[in-house]
GROMACS .gro file of C-alpha atoms in nm:
model
  235
    1MET     CA    1   0.000   0.000   0.000
    2ARG     CA    2   0.122   0.349  -0.080
    3ARG     CA    3   0.224   0.556   0.220
    4SER     CA    4  -0.023   0.831   0.122
    5ARG     CA    5  -0.311   0.581   0.150
    6LEU     CA    6  -0.185   0.409   0.465
    7ARG     CA    7  -0.437   0.384   0.750
    8ILE     CA    8  -0.326   0.254   1.089
    9GLY     CA    9  -0.518   0.112   1.384
   10LEU     CA   10  -0.356   0.044   1.721
   11ALA     CA   11  -0.466  -0.214   1.979
   12LEU     CA   12  -0.278  -0.158   2.306
   13SER     CA   13  -0.302  -0.419   2.581
   14GLY     CA   14  -0.278  -0.389   2.958
   15GLY     CA   15  -0.012  -0.478   3.209
   16GLY     CA   16   0.045  -0.190   3.449
   17MET     CA   17   0.364   0.016   3.427
   18ARG     CA   18   0.527  -0.240   3.202
   19ALA     CA   19   0.255  -0.195   2.939
   20ILE     CA   20   0.242   0.183   2.975
   21ILE     CA   21   0.610   0.229   2.896
   22PHE     CA   22   0.636  -0.053   2.642
   23HIS     CA   23   0.357   0.104   2.435
   24LEU     CA   24   0.526   0.443   2.455
   25GLY     CA   25   0.833   0.279   2.302
   26VAL     CA   26   0.633   0.127   2.017
   27ILE     CA   27   0.473   0.465   1.950
   28LYS     CA   28   0.816   0.630   1.956
   29TYR     CA   29   0.919   0.409   1.667
   30LEU     CA   30   0.604   0.497   1.474
   31ALA     CA   31   0.668   0.866   1.542
   32GLU     CA   32   1.022   0.843   1.405
   33LYS     CA   33   0.869   0.700   1.088
   34LYS     CA   34   0.622   0.994   1.077
   35LEU     CA   35   0.329   0.755   1.116
   36LEU     CA   36   0.131   0.903   1.407
   37GLU     CA   37  -0.054   1.116   1.153
   38LYS     CA   38  -0.171   0.795   0.983
   39ILE     CA   39  -0.338   0.650   1.294
   40GLU     CA   40  -0.718   0.655   1.260
   41TYR     CA   41  -0.834   0.407   1.524
   42ILE     CA   42  -0.711   0.314   1.873
   43SER     CA   43  -0.841   0.039   2.102
   44THR     CA   44  -0.694   0.018   2.450
   45VAL     CA   45  -0.733  -0.152   2.786
   46SER     CA   46  -0.576  -0.082   3.126
   47GLY     CA   47  -0.210   0.018   3.083
   48GLY     CA   48  -0.266   0.085   2.714
   49SER     CA   49  -0.544   0.330   2.802
   50ILE     CA   50  -0.312   0.510   3.043
   51SER     CA   51  -0.046   0.544   2.770
   52VAL     CA   52  -0.293   0.714   2.536
   53ALA     CA   53  -0.440   0.927   2.817
   54PHE     CA   54  -0.089   1.052   2.894
   55MET     CA   55  -0.040   1.145   2.530
   56TYR     CA   56  -0.359   1.350   2.519
   57THR     CA   57  -0.319   1.523   2.855
   58ASN     CA   58   0.039   1.620   2.774
   59ASN     CA   59  -0.064   1.771   2.441
   60ASN     CA   60  -0.363   1.990   2.530
   61MET     CA   61  -0.611   1.707   2.466
   62ARG     CA   62  -0.498   1.668   2.104
   63TRP     CA   63  -0.353   1.361   1.938
   64PRO     CA   64   0.014   1.458   1.889
   65THR     CA   65   0.193   1.480   1.562
   66SER     CA   66   0.503   1.264   1.527
   67GLU     CA   67   0.727   1.563   1.596
   68GLU     CA   68   0.525   1.675   1.899
   69TYR     CA   69   0.545   1.328   2.048
   70LEU     CA   70   0.922   1.300   2.012
   71VAL     CA   71   1.015   1.655   2.111
   72ARG     CA   72   0.769   1.733   2.390
   73VAL     CA   73   0.510   1.468   2.479
   74LEU     CA   74   0.731   1.165   2.545
   75PRO     CA   75   0.991   1.358   2.751
   76SER     CA   76   0.708   1.508   2.957
   77ILE     CA   77   0.555   1.166   3.028
   78ARG     CA   78   0.895   1.024   3.122
   79LYS     CA   79   0.951   1.305   3.371
   80ILE     CA   80   0.616   1.241   3.539
   81LEU     CA   81   0.648   0.862   3.558
   82ILE     CA   82   0.995   0.857   3.712
   83LYS     CA   83   0.895   1.123   3.966
   84GLU     CA   84   0.559   1.011   4.104
   85ASP     CA   85   0.497   0.669   4.260
   86ILE     CA   86   0.124   0.645   4.193
   87GLU     CA   87   0.092   0.311   4.372
   88ARG     CA   88   0.244   0.448   4.693
   89ARG     CA   89   0.037   0.765   4.663
   90LEU     CA   90  -0.279   0.557   4.627
   91ILE     CA   91  -0.204   0.356   4.942
   92LEU     CA   92  -0.131   0.670   5.145
   93ARG     CA   93  -0.442   0.850   5.025
   94SER     CA   94  -0.655   0.545   5.101
   95VAL     CA   95  -0.538   0.569   5.462
   96ILE     CA   96  -0.537   0.945   5.528
   97ASP     CA   97  -0.825   1.065   5.306
   98ILE     CA   98  -1.100   1.000   5.562
   99LEU     CA   99  -1.366   1.196   5.369
  100HIS     CA  100  -1.345   0.952   5.077
  101ILE     CA  101  -1.268   0.633   5.267
  102PHE     CA  102  -1.572   0.454   5.122
  103ASP     CA  103  -1.494   0.543   4.760
  104SER     CA  104  -1.426   0.247   4.531
  105LYS     CA  105  -1.066   0.156   4.455
  106SER     CA  106  -1.109   0.262   4.093
  107LYS     CA  107  -1.242   0.604   4.198
  108LYS     CA  108  -0.953   0.653   4.438
  109LEU     CA  109  -0.709   0.555   4.165
  110ALA     CA  110  -0.867   0.800   3.919
  111LYS     CA  111  -0.841   1.084   4.172
  112THR     CA  112  -0.480   0.996   4.250
  113MET     CA  113  -0.389   0.990   3.879
  114LYS     CA  114  -0.557   1.326   3.829
  115LEU     CA  115  -0.370   1.482   4.120
  116PHE     CA  116  -0.020   1.342   4.070
  117TRP     CA  117  -0.007   1.234   3.703
  118ARG     CA  118  -0.226   1.521   3.585
  119ILE     CA  119  -0.441   1.283   3.380
  120ASP     CA  120  -0.759   1.482   3.346
  121GLY     CA  121  -1.004   1.575   3.071
  122LYS     CA  122  -1.331   1.490   2.906
  123LEU     CA  123  -1.370   1.242   2.622
  124GLY     CA  124  -1.612   1.485   2.459
  125GLU     CA  125  -1.324   1.729   2.417
  126LEU     CA  126  -1.132   1.494   2.189
  127ALA     CA  127  -1.130   1.532   1.812
  128GLN     CA  128  -1.320   1.275   1.606
  129SER     CA  129  -0.996   1.132   1.472
  130PRO     CA  130  -0.836   0.912   1.573
  131VAL     CA  131  -1.131   0.718   1.712
  132TRP     CA  132  -1.044   0.588   2.059
  133ASP     CA  133  -1.226   0.288   2.207
  134ILE     CA  134  -1.151   0.236   2.576
  135ASN     CA  135  -1.211  -0.117   2.703
  136ALA     CA  136  -1.239  -0.143   3.081
  137VAL     CA  137  -1.153  -0.405   3.340
  138THR     CA  138  -1.245  -0.400   3.707
  139TYR     CA  139  -0.969  -0.283   3.940
  140GLU     CA  140  -1.048  -0.556   4.193
  141SER     CA  141  -1.042  -0.862   3.967
  142GLY     CA  142  -0.900  -0.756   3.633
  143LYS     CA  143  -1.203  -0.901   3.455
  144SER     CA  144  -1.383  -0.731   3.171
  145ILE     CA  145  -1.670  -0.500   3.266
  146PHE     CA  146  -1.851  -0.516   2.934
  147THR     CA  147  -1.959  -0.833   2.754
  148ARG     CA  148  -2.111  -0.835   2.406
  149THR     CA  149  -2.130  -1.199   2.307
  150LYS     CA  150  -2.177  -1.537   2.472
  151ALA     CA  151  -1.823  -1.626   2.367
  152ILE     CA  152  -1.678  -1.332   2.556
  153LYS     CA  153  -1.899  -1.404   2.857
  154ARG     CA  154  -1.763  -1.755   2.864
  155LEU     CA  155  -1.406  -1.617   2.870
  156LEU     CA  156  -1.473  -1.453   3.203
  157ASP     CA  157  -1.482  -1.796   3.365
  158ILE     CA  158  -1.132  -1.876   3.243
  159SER     CA  159  -0.814  -1.755   3.410
  160MET     CA  160  -0.694  -1.417   3.285
  161GLU     CA  161  -0.373  -1.572   3.150
  162GLN     CA  162  -0.578  -1.806   2.934
  163VAL     CA  163  -0.793  -1.515   2.816
  164ASP     CA  164  -0.481  -1.329   2.713
  165ASN     CA  165  -0.353  -1.628   2.519
  166LEU     CA  166  -0.689  -1.676   2.347
  167ASN     CA  167  -0.717  -1.309   2.252
  168SER     CA  168  -0.365  -1.318   2.112
  169LYS     CA  169  -0.447  -1.632   1.916
  170PHE     CA  170  -0.764  -1.477   1.768
  171TYR     CA  171  -0.574  -1.165   1.668
  172ARG     CA  172  -0.286  -1.357   1.507
  173GLU     CA  173  -0.534  -1.570   1.314
  174TYR     CA  174  -0.709  -1.256   1.193
  175ILE     CA  175  -0.379  -1.106   1.074
  176GLU     CA  176  -0.291  -1.425   0.888
  177LYS     CA  177  -0.635  -1.440   0.727
  178GLU     CA  178  -0.643  -1.076   0.618
  179GLY     CA  179  -0.277  -1.058   0.522
  180THR     CA  180  -0.225  -0.729   0.702
  181GLY     CA  181  -0.131  -0.613   1.050
  182VAL     CA  182   0.146  -0.681   1.300
  183TYR     CA  183   0.137  -0.850   1.641
  184ILE     CA  184   0.398  -0.724   1.888
  185ARG     CA  185   0.444  -0.895   2.223
  186ILE     CA  186   0.670  -0.783   2.504
  187GLY     CA  187   0.971  -1.004   2.561
  188ARG     CA  188   0.952  -1.158   2.214
  189SER     CA  189   1.187  -0.930   2.018
  190CYS     CA  190   1.500  -1.143   2.070
  191ASP     CA  191   1.679  -1.253   1.756
  192ARG     CA  192   2.044  -1.349   1.762
  193LYS     CA  193   2.070  -1.291   1.388
  194SER     CA  194   1.977  -0.923   1.413
  195ARG     CA  195   2.202  -0.653   1.557
  196ASN     CA  196   1.901  -0.428   1.613
  197ASN     CA  197   1.715  -0.660   1.847
  198LEU     CA  198   1.757  -0.703   2.221
  199SER     CA  199   1.950  -0.971   2.404
  200GLU     CA  200   1.764  -1.268   2.546
  201ARG     CA  201   1.847  -1.141   2.893
  202GLU     CA  202   1.692  -0.801   2.819
  203CYS     CA  203   1.379  -0.957   2.670
  204LYS     CA  204   1.338  -1.183   2.972
  205TRP     CA  205   1.381  -0.888   3.207
  206ALA     CA  206   1.106  -0.691   3.032
  207GLU     CA  207   0.873  -0.990   3.016
  208ASN     CA  208   0.908  -1.047   3.391
  209TYR     CA  209   0.881  -0.681   3.490
  210PRO     CA  210   0.600  -0.629   3.748
  211THR     CA  211   0.261  -0.532   3.610
  212ASN     CA  212   0.174  -0.301   3.898
  213LEU     CA  213   0.190   0.080   3.899
  214ARG     CA  214   0.510   0.116   4.101
  215LYS     CA  215   0.731   0.407   3.997
  216PRO     CA  216   1.011   0.296   3.764
  217SER     CA  217   1.368   0.416   3.800
  218GLU     CA  218   1.516   0.614   3.512
  219GLU     CA  219   1.704   0.302   3.402
  220GLU     CA  220   1.391   0.086   3.417
  221PHE     CA  221   1.192   0.339   3.216
  222ASP     CA  222   1.457   0.359   2.946
  223ARG     CA  223   1.496  -0.020   2.926
  224LEU     CA  224   1.120  -0.079   2.891
  225LEU     CA  225   1.092   0.202   2.636
  226GLN     CA  226   1.378   0.053   2.436
  227ASN     CA  227   1.212  -0.289   2.450
  228GLY     CA  228   0.894  -0.147   2.297
  229TYR     CA  229   1.091   0.053   2.041
  230LYS     CA  230   1.302  -0.237   1.922
  231SER     CA  231   1.006  -0.474   1.923
  232ALA     CA  232   0.834  -0.230   1.684
  233MET     CA  233   1.135  -0.236   1.454
  234LYS     CA  234   1.016  -0.581   1.341
  235ILE     CA  235   0.721  -0.413   1.165
   0.00000   0.00000   0.00000
């Protein structure tokens, strides 16, 4: 397909801080290729949703151009993530914020993100393109809130690891059938034959990185970002 006619859709998965930063690395690669302007549809869940929310709230609620992302948006997000430990903040606020002690965990998390990560805004303020579908999971169990088909409802009875494997399988089968699209998975960018790819040790480290919201060190941020970036180089 000609570059002028290229249309891109992104599907960003969850996985806490690991997913947030990994996706930012993938998007960095796309930005260097001047492809953020070609993105028309985004579907996210959990950590993937936070990545996109960061991009909007650090760019005046606008989807950034490739240059904006590289020069201003990504450095701004990095600065916030390595400064504020949102998980620790959430625990402290849950203890000392007596007025909101009976709020749900998800509501407390949203308030904490707004206060310390400055993630705030209304979906109605966003432009019509790219279209952004936000898929939600419950904070307590990690299970999907919305179900549309009996097949999906059935998945809720299976362990979340199995659900992830099934979703990945369905997506890979779709790509093979349609002959278009790329599936990128964290920790799977190792290739001894390529100088551009990461070492097996680095891939294993990223794959086993905790999926909570603990603040990363500068080194951890840069390693996860690089993992996403180099994984995207396989596109």
